[in-house]
Amino acid sequence: MNRIRKPILDVLCGQIPEHIPVWLMRQAGRFLPEYREIRAKSKNFLNMCLTPDLATEITLQPVRRFDMDAAILFSDILIVPMALGLSLDFREGEGPVLQTVSDQASISVLEYNSEKAAPVFETVRRVKQSLSGMPTTLIGFCGAPWTVACYMIDGNSKNDFAAARAWAANEPGKLDTLIEKLIDASETYLAAQIEAGAEALQIFDSWAGSLKGEDFAHFIIAPTRKLVSRLKKKYPEIPIIGFPREAGDGYRPYIEQTGVDALSIDPSVALDYAKRELQTVKPLQGNLDPELLVRGGEGMKRAAACILDALGPRHIFNLGHGVVPQTPVENVSALVEQVRNFRI
Ligand code: 1CP
């Protein structure tokens, strides 16, 4: 039996999709009234991630409302450090607070316990079942080793990960140990998502922009390449999207060297550069500015049209970063309609 054509998988496999696919990072979240309703009734954010009933429902909400081409697993990149044994708390209005590591000993004691992440895999199974027969691609994810290490070293993003950057500069051996641990844990974690039904993966390196030159090559490209090659060995058919946000000059070596199947780009990447220097290497995803989605109207429409014209069918339409909470729902509907109506 032929599989149903899934536009996202078509793009990721280098085929021409039947329409340009669209999904949005953070498409499940506070801008949706149906998400806020569940959030108001739940104990806290982490509890929502670890309760398959809730996480499944939240994952499906944007697919139902907007007919997105992807369902992205509702979870968080900080589940991996939690499964490694660090305590994690999401405080109201404050974002995540993660227990930190300090010396080699505090890194050595970390041991990945898959059981702690088991509810996430159950969510993947349930979402996959709900999507049966639909052209929607189920995307699993993890944070990249560098970005997750940033939180494990600094605990939160309030100080721009000054401590993590200091490790990179002054104690690279210690950072290497932590990153190796994260490569192993992320491999196991993503493999379990694939086994549970994830059809594609995204690696979020949100803080990739904070490293340059040799540090970028060593702490971003090399660990990502290792993680990708180990997954490809076991699951060659599962495409992987890389998102080294704000990598600037680093996007090109990242896409050439990591082995990812597609590159997600942030709003600062110029479309002519993206088309000429990046899309010629691999398919792209992105890169509408989330602020334009908040404002909507003609400005959004023009910017989306420029992206569609420039990047055409070797492209998955998305934002350049996540949907922000103040985004009007009707702007998202208008954007999805515009992308759907674009004739390839
Ligand atoms: O309701 C709420 O207040 C929680 C807000 C929220 C949401 C909806 C957080 C807390 N995480 C999530 C879900 C989430 N996080 C998803 C689900 C799928 C989706 O719809 O996209 C994904 C893929 C993530 C990944 C994530 N978490 C990243 C990488 C992407 C990015 O945004 O750069 C990062 C850095 C995190 C950490 C995190 N979790 C939550 C917040 C507010 C943050 C960022 C905090 C900071 O500034 O450091």
Coordinates of C-alpha atoms and ligand atoms in Angstrom, one line a residue:
M1 CA 0.0 0.0 0.0
N2 CA 1.3 3.5 -0.9
R3 CA 1.6 5.8 2.0
I4 CA -0.6 8.9 1.9
R5 CA 1.4 11.8 0.5
K6 CA 2.5 14.1 3.3
P7 CA 3.6 17.5 2.0
I8 CA 6.2 18.0 4.7
L9 CA 7.8 14.6 4.2
D10 CA 7.8 15.2 0.4
V11 CA 9.8 18.4 0.9
L12 CA 12.1 16.8 3.3
C13 CA 12.7 13.9 0.9
G14 CA 13.5 16.3 -2.0
Q15 CA 10.2 15.8 -3.8
I16 CA 7.8 18.5 -5.0
P17 CA 4.8 18.7 -2.6
E18 CA 1.2 19.0 -3.7
H19 CA 1.1 22.3 -1.9
I20 CA 3.7 24.3 0.1
P21 CA 3.4 22.9 3.6
V22 CA 3.0 25.1 6.7
W23 CA 3.2 24.7 10.4
L24 CA 4.4 27.1 13.1
M25 CA 6.9 26.7 15.9
R26 CA 4.9 27.0 19.2
Q27 CA 1.7 26.5 17.3
A28 CA 0.3 25.0 20.5
G29 CA 0.5 27.6 23.2
R30 CA -1.0 30.6 24.9
F31 CA -2.3 32.4 21.9
L32 CA -4.9 29.7 21.5
P33 CA -8.0 30.1 23.8
E34 CA -8.5 26.3 23.9
Y35 CA -4.9 26.0 25.2
R36 CA -5.4 28.6 27.8
E37 CA -8.5 26.8 29.0
I38 CA -6.5 23.6 29.6
R39 CA -3.7 25.6 31.1
A40 CA -6.0 27.3 33.6
K41 CA -7.2 23.9 34.9
S42 CA -3.8 22.3 35.1
K43 CA -1.4 22.2 38.0
N44 CA 1.5 23.6 36.0
F45 CA 3.2 23.5 32.6
L46 CA 5.4 20.5 33.3
N47 CA 2.4 18.5 34.5
M48 CA 0.7 19.3 31.1
C49 CA 3.8 18.0 29.3
L50 CA 3.8 14.8 31.3
T51 CA 0.1 14.0 31.2
P52 CA -0.5 12.2 27.8
D53 CA -4.3 13.0 27.8
L54 CA -3.5 16.7 28.0
A55 CA -0.4 16.8 25.9
T56 CA -2.2 14.8 23.1
E57 CA -5.1 17.2 23.1
I58 CA -2.8 20.3 23.1
T59 CA -0.7 18.8 20.2
L60 CA -3.8 18.3 18.1
Q61 CA -5.5 21.7 18.8
P62 CA -3.7 23.7 16.1
V63 CA -4.0 20.9 13.6
R64 CA -7.8 20.9 14.1
R65 CA -8.2 24.6 14.1
F66 CA -5.8 25.6 11.3
D67 CA -5.3 22.3 9.4
M68 CA -1.6 22.6 9.8
D69 CA 0.6 20.2 7.8
A70 CA 2.5 19.2 11.0
A71 CA 1.6 18.3 14.5
I72 CA 4.6 19.1 16.7
L73 CA 4.7 17.1 19.9
F74 CA 3.7 19.2 22.9
S75 CA 6.6 18.9 25.3
D76 CA 9.7 20.9 26.1
I77 CA 13.4 20.7 25.5
L78 CA 14.1 20.6 29.2
I79 CA 12.5 17.1 29.6
V80 CA 15.9 15.6 28.8
P81 CA 17.8 17.3 31.7
M82 CA 14.9 16.3 33.9
A83 CA 15.3 12.7 32.8
L84 CA 19.0 13.1 33.5
G85 CA 18.1 13.7 37.1
L86 CA 17.9 17.5 37.4
S87 CA 14.9 19.1 39.1
L88 CA 12.8 21.3 36.8
D89 CA 10.1 23.9 37.6
F90 CA 8.2 26.2 35.3
R91 CA 7.2 29.2 37.4
E92 CA 4.2 31.3 36.5
G93 CA 5.3 34.3 34.4
E94 CA 8.9 33.4 34.9
G95 CA 9.7 30.6 32.5
P96 CA 11.8 27.5 33.4
V97 CA 14.0 27.1 36.4
L98 CA 16.4 24.1 36.1
Q99 CA 18.8 22.7 38.7
T100 CA 22.3 23.4 37.5
V101 CA 25.5 21.5 37.2
S102 CA 28.8 22.9 38.4
D103 CA 31.8 20.6 38.5
Q104 CA 32.8 17.3 36.8
A105 CA 31.3 15.3 39.7
S106 CA 27.9 16.9 39.2
I107 CA 28.0 15.9 35.5
S108 CA 29.2 12.4 36.2
V109 CA 26.3 11.6 38.5
L110 CA 23.7 12.4 35.7
E111 CA 22.1 9.3 34.4
Y112 CA 19.4 9.3 31.7
N113 CA 16.3 7.5 32.9
S114 CA 14.0 6.9 30.0
E115 CA 11.1 6.1 32.5
K116 CA 11.0 9.7 33.5
A117 CA 10.2 10.7 29.9
A118 CA 7.8 7.8 29.3
P119 CA 4.6 10.0 29.2
V120 CA 6.1 11.9 26.3
F121 CA 6.4 8.7 24.3
E122 CA 2.9 7.8 25.2
T123 CA 1.7 11.2 23.9
V124 CA 3.5 10.5 20.6
R125 CA 1.8 7.1 20.3
R126 CA -1.7 8.7 20.9
V127 CA -1.1 11.6 18.6
K128 CA 0.1 9.3 15.8
Q129 CA -3.0 7.2 16.2
S130 CA -5.3 10.3 16.0
L131 CA -3.6 11.4 12.8
S132 CA -4.1 8.1 11.1
G133 CA -5.2 8.5 7.5
M134 CA -4.4 12.3 7.6
P135 CA -1.6 14.0 5.5
T136 CA -0.3 15.6 8.7
T137 CA 3.3 14.9 9.7
L138 CA 4.1 14.2 13.3
I139 CA 7.3 16.0 14.3
G140 CA 9.2 15.0 17.4
F141 CA 12.0 17.1 18.8
C142 CA 14.7 17.7 21.3
G143 CA 17.0 20.6 22.2
A144 CA 20.5 20.6 20.7
P145 CA 23.3 19.6 23.1
W146 CA 24.6 23.2 23.3
T147 CA 21.2 24.8 24.0
V148 CA 20.3 22.3 26.6
A149 CA 23.8 22.6 28.2
C150 CA 23.1 26.4 28.4
Y151 CA 20.1 25.7 30.7
M152 CA 21.9 23.1 32.7
I153 CA 24.8 25.5 33.4
D154 CA 22.9 28.7 33.9
G155 CA 19.5 27.4 35.1
N156 CA 17.5 30.0 33.0
S157 CA 18.0 32.5 30.2
K158 CA 18.0 35.6 32.4
N159 CA 21.8 36.2 32.3
D160 CA 22.2 35.4 28.6
F161 CA 23.9 32.1 29.5
A162 CA 27.0 33.9 30.6
A163 CA 28.2 30.9 32.7
A164 CA 27.7 28.5 29.7
R165 CA 29.7 30.8 27.5
A166 CA 32.4 31.1 30.1
W167 CA 32.7 27.2 30.2
A168 CA 33.1 27.3 26.4
A169 CA 35.9 29.8 26.7
N170 CA 37.7 28.7 29.8
E171 CA 36.7 25.1 30.6
P172 CA 36.1 23.4 27.2
G173 CA 36.9 20.0 28.5
K174 CA 34.2 20.2 31.2
L175 CA 31.7 21.4 28.6
D176 CA 32.7 18.5 26.3
T177 CA 31.8 16.0 29.0
L178 CA 28.4 17.6 29.5
I179 CA 27.8 17.7 25.7
E180 CA 28.8 14.0 25.3
K181 CA 26.2 13.1 28.0
L182 CA 23.6 15.1 26.2
I183 CA 24.4 13.5 22.8
D184 CA 23.8 10.1 24.3
A185 CA 20.6 11.1 26.2
S186 CA 19.2 12.9 23.1
E187 CA 19.9 10.0 20.9
T188 CA 18.0 7.6 23.2
Y189 CA 15.2 10.2 23.7
L190 CA 14.7 10.8 20.0
A191 CA 15.0 7.1 19.1
A192 CA 12.1 6.5 21.6
Q193 CA 10.0 9.2 19.9
I194 CA 10.6 7.5 16.5
E195 CA 9.7 4.1 17.9
A196 CA 6.5 5.7 19.3
G197 CA 5.6 7.1 15.9
A198 CA 7.4 10.4 15.2
E199 CA 7.8 10.7 11.4
A200 CA 10.3 13.6 11.4
L201 CA 12.5 15.3 14.0
Q202 CA 13.5 18.9 14.7
I203 CA 16.6 19.8 16.7
F204 CA 16.2 23.2 18.4
D205 CA 19.5 25.1 18.9
S206 CA 17.9 28.3 20.1
W207 CA 21.1 29.7 21.5
A208 CA 23.4 28.7 18.6
G209 CA 23.9 32.4 17.9
S210 CA 25.9 32.9 21.1
L211 CA 28.9 30.9 19.8
K212 CA 31.1 31.9 16.9
G213 CA 34.0 30.5 14.8
E214 CA 35.8 27.5 16.3
D215 CA 33.5 27.4 19.2
F216 CA 30.5 27.1 16.9
A217 CA 32.2 24.3 15.0
H218 CA 33.2 22.5 18.1
F219 CA 30.1 22.8 20.4
I220 CA 27.3 23.1 17.8
I221 CA 28.3 21.5 14.5
A222 CA 30.3 18.5 15.8
P223 CA 27.8 17.4 18.5
T224 CA 24.8 17.8 16.1
R225 CA 26.7 15.8 13.4
K226 CA 27.3 13.0 15.9
L227 CA 23.7 12.9 17.1
V228 CA 22.3 13.0 13.5
S229 CA 24.7 10.3 12.3
R230 CA 23.8 7.9 15.1
L231 CA 20.1 8.4 14.4
K232 CA 20.6 8.0 10.7
K233 CA 22.4 4.8 11.2
K234 CA 19.4 3.3 12.9
Y235 CA 16.6 5.3 11.2
P236 CA 17.8 6.4 7.8
E237 CA 14.2 7.1 6.7
I238 CA 13.4 9.6 9.4
P239 CA 14.2 13.2 8.2
I240 CA 15.8 15.7 10.6
I241 CA 15.4 19.5 10.5
G242 CA 18.1 21.5 12.2
F243 CA 17.4 25.0 13.7
P244 CA 20.6 26.7 14.8
R245 CA 18.8 30.0 15.5
E246 CA 20.7 33.2 14.8
A247 CA 23.7 31.3 13.5
G248 CA 24.4 33.9 10.8
D249 CA 27.6 32.8 9.0
G250 CA 27.3 29.5 10.7
Y251 CA 24.1 28.4 8.8
R252 CA 26.1 27.4 5.7
P253 CA 28.7 25.1 7.4
Y254 CA 26.0 23.8 9.7
I255 CA 23.9 22.6 6.7
E256 CA 26.9 21.3 4.9
Q257 CA 28.4 19.4 7.8
T258 CA 25.8 18.2 10.3
G259 CA 23.9 15.8 8.0
V260 CA 20.5 17.3 8.7
D261 CA 17.9 17.0 5.9
A262 CA 16.6 20.6 6.1
L263 CA 17.5 23.9 7.8
S264 CA 15.1 26.1 9.7
I265 CA 16.2 29.8 9.4
D266 CA 15.4 32.8 11.7
P267 CA 13.9 36.1 10.4
S268 CA 17.3 37.8 10.2
V269 CA 18.4 35.6 7.2
A270 CA 17.9 37.6 3.9
L271 CA 15.8 35.7 1.4
D272 CA 18.2 36.1 -1.5
Y273 CA 21.1 34.7 0.6
A274 CA 18.9 31.9 1.8
K275 CA 17.9 31.0 -1.8
R276 CA 21.4 31.2 -3.2
E277 CA 23.6 29.9 -0.4
L278 CA 21.4 27.6 1.7
Q279 CA 18.5 26.3 -0.3
T280 CA 21.0 25.1 -2.9
V281 CA 22.4 22.7 -0.3
K282 CA 19.2 21.5 1.5
P283 CA 15.4 22.4 1.7
L284 CA 14.6 25.3 4.0
Q285 CA 12.0 26.1 6.7
G286 CA 11.0 29.5 7.9
N287 CA 11.3 32.4 8.3
L288 CA 8.4 34.9 8.8
D289 CA 9.0 37.3 11.7
P290 CA 6.6 36.3 14.6
E291 CA 6.0 40.1 15.1
L292 CA 4.5 40.3 11.6
L293 CA 2.1 37.6 12.6
V294 CA 1.1 39.6 15.6
R295 CA 0.4 42.7 13.4
G296 CA -1.3 40.8 10.5
G297 CA -2.9 42.6 7.6
E298 CA -1.1 43.8 4.5
G299 CA 2.4 43.8 6.1
M300 CA 2.2 40.1 7.0
K301 CA 0.7 39.3 3.6
R302 CA 3.5 41.0 1.7
A303 CA 6.2 39.4 3.8
A304 CA 4.7 36.0 3.4
A305 CA 4.3 36.5 -0.3
C306 CA 8.1 37.4 -0.6
I307 CA 9.0 34.2 1.3
L308 CA 6.8 32.0 -0.9
D309 CA 8.1 33.7 -4.1
A310 CA 11.7 33.4 -3.1
L311 CA 11.7 29.9 -1.7
G312 CA 9.0 28.1 -3.7
P313 CA 8.4 24.4 -3.2
R314 CA 11.7 23.3 -1.7
H315 CA 10.5 24.9 1.4
I316 CA 8.3 24.4 4.5
F317 CA 6.6 27.6 5.5
N318 CA 7.1 28.5 9.1
L319 CA 8.0 31.4 11.4
G320 CA 11.6 32.3 12.1
H321 CA 10.9 31.6 15.8
G322 CA 7.9 30.6 17.9
V323 CA 4.4 32.1 17.9
V324 CA 4.1 34.7 20.7
P325 CA 1.2 34.7 23.1
Q326 CA -0.3 38.0 22.0
T327 CA -0.8 36.7 18.4
P328 CA -4.4 37.1 17.1
V329 CA -5.8 33.7 16.1
E330 CA -7.4 35.2 13.0
N331 CA -3.9 36.2 11.7
V332 CA -2.8 32.6 11.9
S333 CA -5.9 31.5 9.9
A334 CA -5.2 34.2 7.3
L335 CA -1.5 33.1 7.0
V336 CA -2.3 29.5 6.6
E337 CA -4.9 30.3 3.9
Q338 CA -2.5 32.4 2.0
V339 CA 0.1 29.7 2.0
R340 CA -2.5 27.1 1.0
N341 CA -3.7 29.2 -1.9
F342 CA -0.2 29.8 -3.3
R343 CA 0.2 28.0 -6.6
I344 CA 3.5 26.3 -7.0
Ligands
1CP1 O1 2.0 28.0 28.8 C1 3.1 28.4 29.1 O2 3.4 29.4 29.7 C2 4.3 27.6 28.6 C3 5.0 28.2 27.5 C4 5.8 27.0 26.8 C5 5.3 26.3 25.7 C6 4.0 26.3 25.0 C7 7.0 26.6 27.2 C8 7.9 27.0 28.4 N1 7.4 25.5 26.4 C9 6.3 25.3 25.5 C10 6.3 24.2 24.5 C11 7.4 23.9 23.7 N2 8.7 24.3 23.9 C12 7.4 23.2 22.4 C13 6.1 22.6 22.0 C14 5.8 22.4 20.6 C15 5.4 23.7 19.9 O3 4.2 24.1 19.8 O4 6.3 24.3 19.2 C16 8.7 23.2 21.9 C17 9.1 22.7 20.6 C18 9.5 23.9 22.9 C19 10.9 24.0 22.7 C20 11.7 24.9 23.6 N3 11.5 25.1 25.0 C21 12.7 25.7 23.2 C22 13.3 25.7 21.8 C23 12.5 26.6 20.9 C24 12.5 28.1 21.3 O5 11.4 28.6 21.6 O6 13.6 28.7 21.2 C25 13.2 26.4 24.3 C26 14.4 27.4 24.4 C27 12.4 26.0 25.4 C28 12.6 26.5 26.8 C29 11.4 27.1 27.3 N4 10.2 26.5 27.6 C30 9.2 27.4 28.0 C31 9.8 28.7 27.8 C32 9.0 30.0 28.1 C33 11.1 28.5 27.3 C34 12.1 29.6 26.9 C35 12.5 30.3 28.2 C36 13.7 31.1 27.9 O7 13.6 32.3 27.5 O8 14.8 30.6 28.2

